[in-house]
Amino acid sequence: MSRPMTVAEKILAAHAGLDEVKPGQLIECDLDLVLSNDVTGPIAIKAFREIGLPNVFDAERIALVPDHYVPNKDIKSAEQAKMLRDFAHEQGITHYYEVGCMGVEHALLPEQGVVTAGDLIIGSDSHTCTYGALGAFATGVGSTDAGVGYATGRAWFKVPESIKFIVDGELPEGVTSKDLILHIIGMIGVDGALYQAMEFAGSTIAKLSMEARMTISNMAIEAGGKVGIIEVDDVTRAYLTGRSEHPAVEYHSDPDARYARVIEIDASTIRPTVSWPHLPSNAKPVEDSRGVTIDQSVIGSCTNGRIEDMRQAAAVLKGRTVSPNVRCIVIPATQQVYRQCMDEGLTTIFLDANCAVSTPTCGPCLGGYMGILAAGERSVATTNRNFVGRMGDPTSEVYLSSPAVAAASAVLGHLGLPSDLEPLEA
Amino acid sequence: MKFSGTAHRYGRDIDTDVIIPARYLNTSDPEELAKHALEDLDAEFVHNVRPGDVIVAEENFGCGSSREHAPIAIKNAGIDCVIAKSFARIFYRNAINTGLAIMECPEAVDGIKAGDRVSVDADAGLVVDETTGKSFTAEPFPPFIKEIIEAGGLVNRTKAKLAAK
């Protein structure tokens, strides 16, 4: 009988070929998938070339997704995207997604069934932790780790301690999983889970949809977390069935598994939340933030660019128009979400509201393009970071929120709630 | 590895967006990235930094994105070592993997002032503030991580392991 383990420890042990692992242990593991994008891929390819092997370890287990600066924003970006494309073609990478098929990587790979429960995944993008929502151990690494992963299919890990977040109770009306994770980051700080695995459980999490769960796991890194894992349940199974390219494997934490901390949260106390500049932990209630005027609202990203997010934004924008002082930019995260927005009439709602609707891209989230801020400008955004200069000029500001709050704020011209809006005429 | 230079002192939660802003991530050229290191935090840094200098910072240095451009930019700007109370985990990996020396040493961070002359013996985990004469000892690396550092980074270690097969 091995020691009781958390789900994170079990996935690592299984991929290291060990019966058990314990926090602090340094191990080498076999990987199910290695991911890179157009920003981190070129440096990973350079690392791969330096190693000198002619071929990647498995052309079906590397995902290359140009999404940050594509469709190419300038000549230098075009060169980087081309390096990724040429490498994908040379190596016969099956999970390469060209413009027109691509999406924001962490929305795309779950949607396409490329990642599944029980997988061990590294990605040279910090939000790789999104797939924890599926019950995978997925974590962001640098390009060198990714390049070595291309070559060998292996990576080194320090087994993290785990923190368990038990969230119980009903989220109040209008409060989403984004508000919950901003609240948690506000509670524990941007290094509150440094080097640790975050495990989310409880009756509130159990009731969340898979897309809502992905928003939570996505932002584990904003608390310094290595992963943001949610155990497999019926919601997970329903999402993965007919979707996963390879078999899902379920791991569950032992009842007597050891946690560094257990944090209990009463969901009914959580209010619509916005994280003020310049840290995601700077979380405040939206109702105390109404004095903040905005120049832009960005609705999209790997955090909140999925169809449920689009529906929440459209429900607020339907029959309304964006303030003349605000640019509202809506970016469905994948081609499939983009098409669904059209099929469900959401795109018409956005256009009628005077929103700009963009093809999938990370674009403005990291200050790439498609919505860069001038000096002193402010944006509300459904994205994940609000560091200095994140969306443009170093004196600009980003306020993180849910899609409903970003949509309401776009109409109001300042931060606010959907309930602040004038009722529509019947 | 031994270094000696001036301390550049910063606060906590220094994120990778201020270490190298995304507006410069359309290239992976180390020289180009180095020109913009820490630009949004300290515009004078690239003009003041000299080879051998060290960065001294509080908790959670390098938080945020996975961009390896961050340690590349700092290293190519002339920084040989970052001493912090703690590092964000992806930055920590990236520094080990790419051969930027890092040391977790809260006492040194509290003891070293901006502009102090600092000498570092990374292998011994020893930091000496030459200006004040105080010395500090960093937490040693576990053998596995030391092996990567001694090989000259993860690529070299991987090459050596493949060659040994």
XYZ file of N, CA and C in Angstrom, chain A residues 26-28 39-40 42-43 47 50-51 53 69 73-74 76-77 80 123-126 139-145 148 152 155-158 190-191 194-195 221-222 224-226 279 366-368 385 387-390 392 394, chain B residues 12-13 15-18 21-28 30 32-33 40-41 59-60 63-69 72 86-90 92-94 96-98 104 142-145 148 154-159 161-162:
324
model
N 12.304 15.266 -6.652
C 12.584 15.633 -8.044
C 12.532 14.381 -8.899
N 11.715 14.421 -9.947
C 11.480 13.218 -10.756
C 11.531 13.573 -12.240
N 11.728 12.571 -13.065
C 11.606 12.758 -14.514
C 10.431 11.931 -14.992
N 5.063 32.566 -30.079
C 6.033 33.378 -29.342
C 7.110 32.498 -28.715
N 6.692 31.389 -28.107
C 7.652 30.541 -27.389
C 8.202 29.415 -28.263
N 9.553 29.364 -31.425
C 10.856 29.531 -32.089
C 12.046 29.237 -31.176
N 11.982 29.652 -29.903
C 13.109 29.377 -28.988
C 13.155 27.883 -28.646
N 16.213 25.166 -29.295
C 16.710 24.206 -28.297
C 16.697 22.789 -28.876
N 19.576 22.344 -31.239
C 20.859 22.225 -30.533
C 21.086 20.808 -30.013
N 19.983 20.156 -29.627
C 20.114 18.792 -29.124
C 20.588 17.869 -30.244
N 18.887 15.879 -32.503
C 18.134 14.721 -33.008
C 17.391 15.127 -34.284
N 0.356 36.254 -31.959
C 0.481 37.402 -32.879
C 0.023 37.044 -34.290
N 0.912 40.078 -37.093
C 0.696 41.501 -36.802
C 1.756 42.383 -37.429
N 2.936 41.854 -37.697
C 3.986 42.644 -38.352
C 5.007 41.670 -38.957
N 8.157 40.924 -38.199
C 8.884 40.052 -37.266
C 7.983 38.906 -36.780
N 6.718 39.220 -36.496
C 5.783 38.171 -36.060
C 5.563 37.155 -37.176
N 8.299 34.697 -37.105
C 8.181 33.721 -36.003
C 7.116 32.670 -36.326
N 3.466 22.863 -21.472
C 3.289 23.811 -22.561
C 4.121 25.040 -22.307
N 4.784 25.543 -23.359
C 5.546 26.776 -23.160
C 4.579 27.946 -23.280
N 3.644 27.939 -22.359
C 2.712 29.043 -22.139
C 2.171 28.861 -20.737
N 2.199 29.908 -19.958
C 1.895 29.761 -18.529
C 0.461 29.304 -18.276
N 0.979 21.973 -16.940
C 1.693 23.105 -16.349
C 2.539 23.845 -17.374
N 2.665 25.144 -17.153
C 3.464 25.990 -18.033
C 4.936 25.828 -17.744
N 5.736 25.848 -18.795
C 7.189 25.759 -18.684
C 7.789 26.742 -19.687
N 9.106 26.833 -19.711
C 9.768 27.688 -20.687
C 10.038 26.948 -21.984
N 10.616 27.680 -22.920
C 10.859 27.115 -24.246
C 11.896 25.996 -24.219
N 12.907 26.099 -23.356
C 13.931 25.053 -23.319
C 13.326 23.734 -22.860
N 12.474 23.785 -21.835
C 11.769 22.576 -21.399
C 10.953 21.993 -22.555
N 13.287 20.422 -25.237
C 13.777 19.120 -24.762
C 12.625 18.110 -24.792
N 12.662 14.462 -26.490
C 12.713 13.256 -25.645
C 11.352 12.791 -25.137
N 10.262 15.341 -19.179
C 10.563 16.586 -18.473
C 10.838 16.283 -17.007
N 11.555 17.220 -16.354
C 11.798 17.065 -14.904
C 10.769 17.879 -14.132
N 10.399 17.358 -12.979
C 9.418 18.018 -12.111
C 9.862 17.927 -10.661
N 9.547 18.991 -9.928
C 9.603 18.901 -8.468
C 8.167 18.651 -8.032
N -0.671 36.793 -5.147
C -0.111 36.297 -6.413
C 0.979 35.247 -6.216
N 1.456 35.073 -4.973
C 2.349 33.935 -4.729
C 1.790 33.043 -3.621
N 2.568 29.500 -4.537
C 3.860 29.362 -5.224
C 4.434 27.953 -5.063
N 4.849 27.366 -6.183
C 5.401 25.996 -6.261
C 4.382 24.921 -5.879
N -2.143 29.909 -12.221
C -0.811 30.510 -12.335
C -0.771 31.915 -11.753
N -1.903 32.609 -11.749
C -1.910 33.986 -11.212
C -1.776 33.992 -9.688
N 0.492 31.827 -8.531
C 1.787 31.164 -8.471
C 1.694 29.652 -8.572
N 0.482 29.106 -8.744
C 0.264 27.663 -8.736
C 0.890 26.953 -9.926
N 1.254 25.695 -9.689
C 1.851 24.894 -10.751
C 0.753 24.286 -11.615
N -2.024 44.059 -10.179
C -1.849 42.649 -9.849
C -3.211 41.950 -9.855
N -2.098 40.223 -24.094
C -0.703 40.430 -23.690
C -0.113 41.648 -24.378
N -0.960 42.564 -24.842
C -0.422 43.772 -25.462
C 0.209 43.503 -26.803
N -0.275 42.496 -27.511
C 0.257 42.161 -28.831
C -0.265 43.109 -29.883
N -4.331 38.939 -16.759
C -3.243 39.683 -16.112
C -3.437 41.183 -16.291
N -0.735 43.411 -15.229
C 0.571 43.963 -14.862
C 0.807 45.296 -15.579
N 1.802 46.041 -15.100
C 2.183 47.301 -15.744
C 2.490 47.049 -17.221
N 1.851 47.801 -18.106
C 2.122 47.701 -19.536
C 1.569 46.474 -20.212
N 0.764 45.686 -19.511
C 0.295 44.411 -20.051
C -0.447 44.588 -21.382
N -0.487 47.525 -23.246
C -0.029 48.652 -24.053
C 0.919 49.551 -23.289
N 2.991 51.689 -20.729
C 3.216 51.377 -19.310
C 2.340 52.191 -18.347
N 8.920 43.349 -4.782
C 8.342 42.020 -4.919
C 7.472 41.933 -6.170
N 7.164 40.692 -6.576
C 6.272 40.419 -7.713
C 6.746 41.100 -9.005
N 7.184 41.086 -12.468
C 6.577 40.152 -13.421
C 7.319 40.151 -14.749
N 7.072 39.102 -15.529
C 7.798 38.965 -16.792
C 7.370 40.014 -17.813
N 6.197 40.634 -17.637
C 5.805 41.714 -18.551
C 6.673 42.955 -18.371
N 7.112 43.231 -17.142
C 8.025 44.368 -16.985
C 9.481 43.947 -17.238
N 8.650 43.453 -21.988
C 7.260 43.674 -22.430
C 6.937 42.907 -23.716
N 5.675 42.472 -23.810
C 5.254 41.646 -24.947
C 5.400 42.364 -26.281
N 5.474 43.700 -26.243
C 5.634 44.403 -27.536
C 6.974 44.078 -28.199
N 7.901 43.500 -27.448
C 9.187 43.095 -28.033
C 9.279 41.582 -28.264
N 8.191 40.853 -28.024
C 8.254 39.389 -28.162
C 8.057 38.920 -29.599
N 8.036 39.870 -30.543
C 7.976 39.434 -31.941
C 9.361 39.065 -32.460
N 10.341 38.999 -31.543
C 11.653 38.490 -31.914
C 12.166 37.599 -30.789
N 13.082 36.693 -31.113
C 13.733 35.923 -30.057
C 15.237 36.177 -30.071
N 18.495 37.456 -28.810
C 18.912 37.843 -27.457
C 19.400 39.295 -27.352
N 18.554 41.883 -29.173
C 17.407 42.783 -29.317
C 16.598 42.812 -28.010
N 16.390 41.621 -27.443
C 15.633 41.533 -26.190
C 16.366 42.264 -25.058
N 9.960 48.775 -18.553
C 8.784 49.420 -17.959
C 8.885 49.554 -16.439
N 9.935 48.977 -15.856
C 10.145 49.076 -14.410
C 11.198 50.127 -14.100
N 10.138 38.987 -2.895
C 9.498 37.704 -3.199
C 8.948 37.631 -4.630
N 8.841 36.384 -5.135
C 8.079 36.065 -6.351
C 8.657 36.726 -7.592
N 7.245 36.473 -11.830
C 5.900 35.910 -11.921
C 5.260 36.270 -13.254
N 4.233 35.522 -13.611
C 3.513 35.804 -14.849
C 3.796 34.777 -15.913
N 4.151 35.244 -17.084
C 4.163 34.363 -18.256
C 5.364 33.427 -18.252
N 5.344 32.464 -19.170
C 6.400 31.457 -19.249
C 7.563 31.926 -20.113
N 7.463 33.146 -20.647
C 8.425 33.594 -21.659
C 9.872 33.446 -21.203
N 10.623 32.634 -21.928
C 12.046 32.457 -21.622
C 12.824 33.691 -22.060
N 12.135 34.533 -22.847
C 12.710 35.811 -23.245
C 13.119 36.612 -22.003
N 16.510 35.453 -20.731
C 17.425 35.746 -21.851
C 17.738 37.247 -21.887
N 12.212 34.793 -3.125
C 11.655 33.612 -3.790
C 11.474 33.929 -5.268
N 11.333 32.871 -6.074
C 11.143 33.015 -7.515
C 9.822 32.372 -7.922
N 9.155 32.963 -8.910
C 8.008 32.295 -9.515
C 8.518 31.018 -10.177
N 7.711 29.968 -10.170
C 8.262 28.655 -10.492
C 8.685 28.500 -11.945
N 7.997 29.116 -12.892
C 8.424 28.940 -14.290
C 9.732 29.696 -14.522
N 11.995 30.219 -12.314
C 13.001 29.394 -11.632
C 13.515 28.299 -12.568
N 12.569 27.568 -13.187
C 12.938 26.508 -14.139
C 13.749 27.077 -15.295
N 13.225 28.186 -15.842
C 13.857 28.766 -17.026
C 15.284 29.204 -16.737
N 17.329 27.960 -14.393
C 18.143 26.737 -14.254
C 18.438 26.158 -15.641
N 17.393 26.059 -16.458
C 17.531 25.411 -17.763
C 18.443 26.168 -18.716
N 18.461 27.517 -18.589
C 19.219 28.323 -19.546
C 20.529 28.842 -18.978
N 18.146 31.822 -3.877
C 17.109 32.190 -2.915
C 17.794 32.469 -1.586
N 19.321 21.244 -4.768
C 19.358 19.783 -4.677
C 20.274 19.215 -5.770
N 20.820 18.005 -5.555
C 21.800 17.443 -6.503
C 21.296 17.390 -7.944
N 20.006 17.073 -8.102
C 19.455 16.945 -9.470
C 19.544 18.266 -10.218
N 19.195 19.363 -9.547
C 19.224 20.679 -10.187
C 20.671 21.132 -10.387
N 22.002 19.839 -13.592
C 21.620 20.622 -14.777
C 22.491 21.867 -14.886
N 19.848 22.716 -19.516
C 19.101 21.491 -19.814
C 19.420 20.910 -21.195
N 19.687 21.780 -22.181
C 20.006 21.274 -23.528
C 21.301 20.473 -23.481
N 22.323 21.043 -22.818
C 23.604 20.339 -22.730
C 23.483 19.042 -21.940
N 22.682 19.069 -20.870
C 22.501 17.848 -20.079
C 21.820 16.774 -20.925
N 20.806 17.206 -21.716
C 20.095 16.258 -22.571
C 21.039 15.664 -23.621
N 21.866 16.530 -24.211
C 22.838 16.052 -25.215
C 23.786 15.025 -24.612
N 23.302 13.156 -21.985
C 22.598 11.914 -21.654
C 22.329 11.070 -22.898
N 21.966 11.736 -24.002
C 21.711 11.008 -25.248
C 23.008 10.386 -25.779
